[in-house]
């Protein structure tokens, strides 16, 4: 089912062809005096130019000029000019192979080059083994081999030899990884590893299969199941440090391979490979189980608060009628008493006229029963959740090793007190139990009357532990996600070296005083200018009346003529099945070659089977139903291809391939300049097995689900898509795509709606070199900040909340720069750092300083927003692109009622990635065919670019997304045989559209 991985034509050209750009020609092909002297010893202009070119080719790309190969005109002219001959003289040399052969030998001797033989290959293999252990993809190794040959003055190998050498290097890298992982394993450890492949008692599953089936439901039983699995994997005895003997990428790849293979298959590996694979699996499972249990802990504590709040609300609603009756009764009694006092009548008689005295007495008792305590909050209901929490909390606290900053020392002591109390099966806590971590909100419940309440004490410990884990003040040994904040950043030594070397990867002046001076001058200037414009009423569609800021809505910017033109153009597009569309796009981009085999790196032999698997993800059809609906593959073939070829890494590479092509499309320049992007979240309901994993967000209704957060360029290329919890803040994920998408999208300005807006995003975007331009919700309630007194700007003064705390930013400037450098270098993701900073208490210095810097940047942006109608209109246009893309995604994700029903996060993310891949393919196909339709229409009439800029490649009415998923043997092509389908007849299509 697979074919050996080969380099693409583009990759081959990049490796073996000489450069074409002028700067690269100067760098590689400038001849020295010694070179020119050797050239002049040749007879005739043709031989001289040929000898000079041979010198250049052997230097870079490192091979000889081939027989009959004619260099590019720019290269010929550049070399010929240096030796004083005409470029045309090369013609005589190209037909004289004997001179070429002699020059190859002479030039090799002059440059000191040696052939690519066994000795050179062994030397290169030893040198490149560490890189091959990290990444053994052919596209990664081949350039390394070529560059290493040039550095060691070795003639680069031929294409066939290069691919064979890389394959052998991959094999050697794997064997070395196996050796490092298994070296020094004890007999007990080897026995424990082998036991994982054996059948679990009382079950048809092996221990390994059982361990990999992690409970997903947010219930106490799931927590106990995770802890039981964690204990089992720890009993194998593989120390965490063993995983650092090889690169973490290789370790993760071994674990992924094992997750695709059956237990029986792993048991059949030869001894070293089997044990190395199981070591990788054990280490991966230990970390995954730890993170999974901590995530579930977060969910269970969150559910505890949610249920308490609901019970509180339900109880209040249940008594609402009785309370209302009492209020109405006492209002009548109060009115009678007031009237009696004014008329000097007996008060008791006045009450008796409203209600009999005995009934009044009983109503007072009823009122006392209905009355809530003065501290009326949901925390009173938390105690009712204690029994459910106790089902798993002792095992949870015992299972993990918590570490913390000094500020959380009291909480750490409280955890140890609970552990000791649980071990001793005591029902009461010691009087000296620490309480320094108890917040004011908890104090009335934890310490009623100064005595510790065991139930609320334990609930308070767990709640505070959750908050501190989120903030990074507490971390867990063996966890990937819940590591210490300090451990995530680049080391202080590395940061110091970057600062001293002037190479900090930040987009602003690293010197705080210089940075501050520039921002102060800019803010002062902008505040003064906007204040003056506001005073004279010159702000476009903006008024400031009695301290209230009002901005008129943006009028619709798409002219009716553009909508009519879009309808005519789409009517001309050929109708096409989604299978044929995907096949056509695959022919343009070769994106199926990105889906290489996880272990061998080979490509799928039949790309139709691969694309059927991709459509099963993208259309939300599933492999079983896709096997029934298509004729190219069985369920077994689809499952095997999906398991070994379709994963997030290959999805990312394929998406990158499609995105780069979309960005390069000439017609896509009509949609945007290529320097802007936007992002938006789209909600999908959870169904089936995924209901327990989904989160409930009241904004999207009363059913759990997930959000797919997608970034799209101004040329309609959705270059990043990520599945996040429906309750997650979108602002946390804005920067991840901008930094790590790996495509040709070069974003300078990014837009979001209100969900992606936060002060931390403003600050980090500025420091990382992005212009953040969100559509700010509730702008009239947002406030500005200034360096000077607000009174310096009389008109804007009601909008200015205060002054920027310069000293706070200055005190933590180096910490902020270190965080930014860590994000930029990839030591930590922006979303993870922002989540921890956002979870810190407000008094945390770094978080507060970054927030203060964000207020400065937000103020600058807000001033631009109220001053520029064009900025407001452009932001709206870019966000509309994302919303339109979501409509297309909803239409594509049509099966299973549009619900995500997969059990695991990996498969859920596959759904999101497959959906984005199919959407991108439709966008690219539409872009090319819209260009053809425009060209056809321009033959008969004039079409201004101002109308074309309003077009969108997001239409899908002409694409058949449902039915039988078949691939035609031969595509329809146009009469000029350019590989494109014929457009529909103008007379029919355009008239029907009109």
GROMACS .gro file of N, CA and C in nm, residues 879-978:
model
  300
  879UNK      N    1  -1.282   4.020   0.942
  879UNK     CA    2  -1.358   3.929   1.028
  879UNK      C    3  -1.472   3.863   0.952
  880UNK      N    4  -1.529   3.934   0.855
  880UNK     CA    5  -1.634   3.874   0.773
  880UNK      C    6  -1.580   3.756   0.691
  881UNK      N    7  -1.452   3.763   0.653
  881UNK     CA    8  -1.392   3.651   0.580
  881UNK      C    9  -1.390   3.526   0.666
  882UNK      N   10  -1.354   3.543   0.793
  882UNK     CA   11  -1.353   3.428   0.882
  882UNK      C   12  -1.492   3.372   0.905
  883UNK      N   13  -1.590   3.461   0.919
  883UNK     CA   14  -1.728   3.414   0.941
  883UNK      C   15  -1.780   3.342   0.817
  884UNK      N   16  -1.744   3.391   0.698
  884UNK     CA   17  -1.785   3.323   0.575
  884UNK      C   18  -1.717   3.187   0.563
  885UNK      N   19  -1.592   3.182   0.604
  885UNK     CA   20  -1.522   3.053   0.604
  885UNK      C   21  -1.591   2.955   0.697
  886UNK      N   22  -1.641   3.002   0.811
  886UNK     CA   23  -1.713   2.915   0.904
  886UNK      C   24  -1.841   2.861   0.841
  887UNK      N   25  -1.906   2.940   0.757
  887UNK     CA   26  -2.025   2.892   0.689
  887UNK      C   27  -1.991   2.779   0.593
  888UNK      N   28  -1.882   2.793   0.520
  888UNK     CA   29  -1.837   2.686   0.432
  888UNK      C   30  -1.801   2.562   0.513
  889UNK      N   31  -1.732   2.582   0.625
  889UNK     CA   32  -1.695   2.468   0.710
  889UNK      C   33  -1.819   2.396   0.761
  890UNK      N   34  -1.921   2.472   0.798
  890UNK     CA   35  -2.045   2.410   0.846
  890UNK      C   36  -2.110   2.328   0.735
  891UNK      N   37  -2.104   2.377   0.612
  891UNK     CA   38  -2.162   2.304   0.499
  891UNK      C   39  -2.084   2.176   0.469
  892UNK      N   40  -1.952   2.180   0.484
  892UNK     CA   41  -1.868   2.063   0.458
  892UNK      C   42  -1.884   1.959   0.567
  893UNK      N   43  -1.890   2.002   0.690
  893UNK     CA   44  -1.895   1.911   0.806
  893UNK      C   45  -2.040   1.866   0.826
  894UNK      N   46  -2.095   1.798   0.728
  894UNK     CA   47  -2.239   1.782   0.718
  894UNK      C   48  -2.290   1.654   0.784
  895UNK      N   49  -2.206   1.551   0.789
  895UNK     CA   50  -2.255   1.423   0.836
  895UNK      C   51  -2.259   1.415   0.989
  896UNK      N   52  -2.327   1.314   1.041
  896UNK     CA   53  -2.344   1.294   1.185
  896UNK      C   54  -2.404   1.416   1.253
  897UNK      N   55  -2.493   1.482   1.180
  897UNK     CA   56  -2.560   1.602   1.231
  897UNK      C   57  -2.462   1.714   1.264
  898UNK      N   58  -2.345   1.708   1.206
  898UNK     CA   59  -2.245   1.811   1.233
  898UNK      C   60  -2.186   1.805   1.372
  899UNK      N   61  -2.199   1.690   1.440
  899UNK     CA   62  -2.147   1.674   1.575
  899UNK      C   63  -2.012   1.604   1.571
  900UNK      N   64  -1.926   1.640   1.664
  900UNK     CA   65  -1.799   1.568   1.683
  900UNK      C   66  -1.825   1.455   1.781
  901UNK      N   67  -1.805   1.331   1.737
  901UNK     CA   68  -1.844   1.217   1.817
  901UNK      C   69  -1.726   1.128   1.856
  902UNK      N   70  -1.605   1.172   1.832
  902UNK     CA   71  -1.489   1.089   1.862
  902UNK      C   72  -1.454   1.095   2.009
  903UNK      N   73  -1.401   0.984   2.059
  903UNK     CA   74  -1.374   0.972   2.202
  903UNK      C   75  -1.250   1.049   2.245
  904UNK      N   76  -1.140   1.040   2.168
  904UNK     CA   77  -1.013   1.096   2.212
  904UNK      C   78  -0.987   1.233   2.149
  905UNK      N   79  -0.904   1.312   2.218
  905UNK     CA   80  -0.868   1.444   2.166
  905UNK      C   81  -0.797   1.432   2.032
  906UNK      N   82  -0.713   1.330   2.015
  906UNK     CA   83  -0.638   1.312   1.891
  906UNK      C   84  -0.734   1.297   1.773
  907UNK      N   85  -0.835   1.212   1.787
  907UNK     CA   86  -0.930   1.192   1.678
  907UNK      C   87  -1.019   1.315   1.659
  908UNK      N   88  -1.051   1.384   1.767
  908UNK     CA   89  -1.129   1.508   1.755
  908UNK      C   90  -1.049   1.612   1.677
  909UNK      N   91  -0.920   1.623   1.707
  909UNK     CA   92  -0.836   1.717   1.634
  909UNK      C   93  -0.822   1.677   1.488
  910UNK      N   94  -0.820   1.545   1.460
  910UNK     CA   95  -0.817   1.498   1.322
  910UNK      C   96  -0.939   1.548   1.246
  911UNK      N   97  -1.054   1.545   1.311
  911UNK     CA   98  -1.175   1.597   1.247
  911UNK      C   99  -1.156   1.744   1.209
  912UNK      N  100  -1.105   1.822   1.303
  912UNK     CA  101  -1.085   1.965   1.278
  912UNK      C  102  -0.982   1.987   1.167
  913UNK      N  103  -0.874   1.909   1.168
  913UNK     CA  104  -0.769   1.925   1.066
  913UNK      C  105  -0.819   1.880   0.930
  914UNK      N  106  -0.892   1.767   0.925
  914UNK     CA  107  -0.947   1.722   0.798
  914UNK      C  108  -1.045   1.821   0.740
  915UNK      N  109  -1.129   1.878   0.827
  915UNK     CA  110  -1.223   1.980   0.782
  915UNK      C  111  -1.150   2.100   0.722
  916UNK      N  112  -1.047   2.146   0.789
  916UNK     CA  113  -0.973   2.262   0.739
  916UNK      C  114  -0.902   2.231   0.609
  917UNK      N  115  -0.852   2.108   0.594
  917UNK     CA  116  -0.785   2.069   0.471
  917UNK      C  117  -0.882   2.070   0.353
  918UNK      N  118  -1.001   2.013   0.372
  918UNK     CA  119  -1.101   2.010   0.265
  918UNK      C  120  -1.146   2.152   0.231
  919UNK      N  121  -1.170   2.234   0.332
  919UNK     CA  122  -1.210   2.373   0.308
  919UNK      C  123  -1.102   2.447   0.228
  920UNK      N  124  -0.976   2.427   0.265
  920UNK     CA  125  -0.866   2.493   0.194
  920UNK      C  126  -0.859   2.447   0.049
  921UNK      N  127  -0.882   2.319   0.026
  921UNK     CA  128  -0.880   2.268  -0.111
  921UNK      C  129  -0.991   2.334  -0.194
  922UNK      N  130  -1.109   2.350  -0.136
  922UNK     CA  131  -1.220   2.416  -0.206
  922UNK      C  132  -1.183   2.562  -0.236
  923UNK      N  133  -1.123   2.630  -0.139
  923UNK     CA  134  -1.082   2.769  -0.158
  923UNK      C  135  -0.983   2.781  -0.274
  924UNK      N  136  -0.884   2.693  -0.276
  924UNK     CA  137  -0.782   2.697  -0.381
  924UNK      C  138  -0.844   2.668  -0.518
  925UNK      N  139  -0.930   2.567  -0.523
  925UNK     CA  140  -0.996   2.531  -0.651
  925UNK      C  141  -1.081   2.647  -0.700
  926UNK      N  142  -1.159   2.705  -0.611
  926UNK     CA  143  -1.243   2.818  -0.650
  926UNK      C  144  -1.160   2.936  -0.700
  927UNK      N  145  -1.047   2.961  -0.634
  927UNK     CA  146  -0.963   3.075  -0.674
  927UNK      C  147  -0.915   3.061  -0.817
  928UNK      N  148  -0.869   2.941  -0.853
  928UNK     CA  149  -0.819   2.921  -0.990
  928UNK      C  150  -0.931   2.932  -1.093
  929UNK      N  151  -1.044   2.872  -1.063
  929UNK     CA  152  -1.152   2.874  -1.161
  929UNK      C  153  -1.221   3.010  -1.168
  930UNK      N  154  -1.224   3.083  -1.058
  930UNK     CA  155  -1.275   3.220  -1.066
  930UNK      C  156  -1.186   3.305  -1.156
  931UNK      N  157  -1.057   3.283  -1.149
  931UNK     CA  158  -0.965   3.357  -1.237
  931UNK      C  159  -0.995   3.326  -1.383
  932UNK      N  160  -1.023   3.200  -1.415
  932UNK     CA  161  -1.056   3.163  -1.553
  932UNK      C  162  -1.190   3.226  -1.595
  933UNK      N  163  -1.287   3.226  -1.502
  933UNK     CA  164  -1.416   3.285  -1.535
  933UNK      C  165  -1.403   3.435  -1.559
  934UNK      N  166  -1.320   3.501  -1.480
  934UNK     CA  167  -1.298   3.645  -1.500
  934UNK      C  168  -1.232   3.670  -1.635
  935UNK      N  169  -1.133   3.588  -1.668
  935UNK     CA  170  -1.065   3.604  -1.797
  935UNK      C  171  -1.163   3.585  -1.913
  936UNK      N  172  -1.253   3.489  -1.900
  936UNK     CA  173  -1.352   3.465  -2.006
  936UNK      C  174  -1.447   3.584  -2.019
  937UNK      N  175  -1.491   3.637  -1.905
  937UNK     CA  176  -1.587   3.748  -1.909
  937UNK      C  177  -1.522   3.876  -1.961
  938UNK      N  178  -1.393   3.892  -1.933
  938UNK     CA  179  -1.325   4.014  -1.978
  938UNK      C  180  -1.304   4.017  -2.129
  939UNK      N  181  -1.324   3.905  -2.193
  939UNK     CA  182  -1.315   3.906  -2.339
  939UNK      C  183  -1.430   3.984  -2.402
  940UNK      N  184  -1.539   3.997  -2.328
  940UNK     CA  185  -1.656   4.063  -2.384
  940UNK      C  186  -1.696   4.192  -2.313
  941UNK      N  187  -1.639   4.216  -2.195
  941UNK     CA  188  -1.675   4.338  -2.122
  941UNK      C  189  -1.562   4.376  -2.025
  942UNK      N  190  -1.570   4.497  -1.974
  942UNK     CA  191  -1.469   4.548  -1.882
  942UNK      C  192  -1.510   4.519  -1.738
  943UNK      N  193  -1.416   4.465  -1.661
  943UNK     CA  194  -1.441   4.435  -1.520
  943UNK      C  195  -1.340   4.511  -1.436
  944UNK      N  196  -1.381   4.612  -1.362
  944UNK     CA  197  -1.286   4.687  -1.278
  944UNK      C  198  -1.238   4.604  -1.160
  945UNK      N  199  -1.113   4.622  -1.124
  945UNK     CA  200  -1.057   4.550  -1.010
  945UNK      C  201  -1.128   4.585  -0.880
  946UNK      N  202  -1.187   4.705  -0.874
  946UNK     CA  203  -1.256   4.745  -0.752
  946UNK      C  204  -1.374   4.653  -0.722
  947UNK      N  205  -1.437   4.596  -0.825
  947UNK     CA  206  -1.544   4.500  -0.804
  947UNK      C  207  -1.488   4.362  -0.771
  948UNK      N  208  -1.379   4.325  -0.837
  948UNK     CA  209  -1.321   4.192  -0.814
  948UNK      C  210  -1.268   4.177  -0.672
  949UNK      N  211  -1.230   4.288  -0.610
  949UNK     CA  212  -1.176   4.279  -0.474
  949UNK      C  213  -1.281   4.233  -0.374
  950UNK      N  214  -1.410   4.240  -0.411
  950UNK     CA  215  -1.517   4.197  -0.322
  950UNK      C  216  -1.551   4.049  -0.341
  951UNK      N  217  -1.486   3.982  -0.435
  951UNK     CA  218  -1.515   3.840  -0.456
  951UNK      C  219  -1.463   3.757  -0.340
  952UNK      N  220  -1.521   3.639  -0.326
  952UNK     CA  221  -1.479   3.545  -0.221
  952UNK      C  222  -1.473   3.405  -0.281
  953UNK      N  223  -1.366   3.330  -0.255
  953UNK     CA  224  -1.356   3.193  -0.307
  953UNK      C  225  -1.420   3.090  -0.213
  954UNK      N  226  -1.524   3.129  -0.141
  954UNK     CA  227  -1.583   3.043  -0.039
  954UNK      C  228  -1.718   2.985  -0.080
  955UNK      N  229  -1.756   2.999  -0.209
  955UNK     CA  230  -1.882   2.941  -0.253
  955UNK      C  231  -1.874   2.790  -0.264
  956UNK      N  232  -1.986   2.722  -0.247
  956UNK     CA  233  -1.984   2.575  -0.254
  956UNK      C  234  -2.107   2.516  -0.323
  957UNK      N  235  -2.194   2.601  -0.376
  957UNK     CA  236  -2.315   2.548  -0.439
  957UNK      C  237  -2.284   2.456  -0.556
  958UNK      N  238  -2.171   2.477  -0.624
  958UNK     CA  239  -2.134   2.397  -0.740
  958UNK      C  240  -2.059   2.269  -0.703
  959UNK      N  241  -2.032   2.250  -0.574
  959UNK     CA  242  -1.955   2.133  -0.528
  959UNK      C  243  -2.052   2.032  -0.466
  960UNK      N  244  -2.052   1.911  -0.516
  960UNK     CA  245  -2.136   1.804  -0.463
  960UNK      C  246  -2.065   1.742  -0.344
  961UNK      N  247  -2.115   1.768  -0.224
  961UNK     CA  248  -2.050   1.723  -0.101
  961UNK      C  249  -2.106   1.591  -0.048
  962UNK      N  250  -2.214   1.542  -0.106
  962UNK     CA  251  -2.279   1.422  -0.053
  962UNK      C  252  -2.296   1.319  -0.164
  963UNK      N  253  -2.341   1.200  -0.124
  963UNK     CA  254  -2.366   1.093  -0.220
  963UNK      C  255  -2.257   0.991  -0.219
  964UNK      N  256  -2.238   0.922  -0.331
  964UNK     CA  257  -2.131   0.822  -0.343
  964UNK      C  258  -2.000   0.895  -0.368
  965UNK      N  259  -1.898   0.853  -0.295
  965UNK     CA  260  -1.768   0.919  -0.306
  965UNK      C  261  -1.679   0.835  -0.398
  966UNK      N  262  -1.684   0.870  -0.527
  966UNK     CA  263  -1.612   0.795  -0.629
  966UNK      C  264  -1.510   0.887  -0.696
  967UNK      N  265  -1.408   0.823  -0.750
  967UNK     CA  266  -1.304   0.896  -0.822
  967UNK      C  267  -1.309   0.854  -0.967
  968UNK      N  268  -1.324   0.950  -1.059
  968UNK     CA  269  -1.329   0.918  -1.202
  968UNK      C  270  -1.191   0.878  -1.250
  969UNK      N  271  -1.188   0.790  -1.348
  969UNK     CA  272  -1.060   0.743  -1.400
  969UNK      C  273  -0.986   0.854  -1.472
  970UNK      N  274  -1.059   0.937  -1.548
  970UNK     CA  275  -0.998   1.047  -1.622
  970UNK      C  276  -1.077   1.174  -1.596
  971UNK      N  277  -1.007   1.280  -1.569
  971UNK     CA  278  -1.074   1.407  -1.547
  971UNK      C  279  -1.116   1.469  -1.679
  972UNK      N  280  -1.223   1.548  -1.669
  972UNK     CA  281  -1.259   1.630  -1.785
  972UNK      C  282  -1.154   1.740  -1.799
  973UNK      N  283  -1.112   1.767  -1.922
  973UNK     CA  284  -1.017   1.874  -1.946
  973UNK      C  285  -1.072   1.965  -2.054
  974UNK      N  286  -1.021   2.086  -2.055
  974UNK     CA  287  -1.068   2.182  -2.153
  974UNK      C  288  -1.009   2.153  -2.290
  975UNK      N  289  -1.057   2.222  -2.390
  975UNK     CA  290  -1.016   2.194  -2.527
  975UNK      C  291  -0.869   2.221  -2.550
  976UNK      N  292  -0.811   2.317  -2.481
  976UNK     CA  293  -0.670   2.347  -2.500
  976UNK      C  294  -0.580   2.256  -2.415
  977UNK      N  295  -0.641   2.156  -2.351
  977UNK     CA  296  -0.566   2.052  -2.281
  977UNK      C  297  -0.472   2.109  -2.176
  978UNK      N  298  -0.518   2.207  -2.099
  978UNK     CA  299  -0.434   2.265  -1.994
  978UNK      C  300  -0.460   2.201  -1.858
   0.00000   0.00000   0.00000
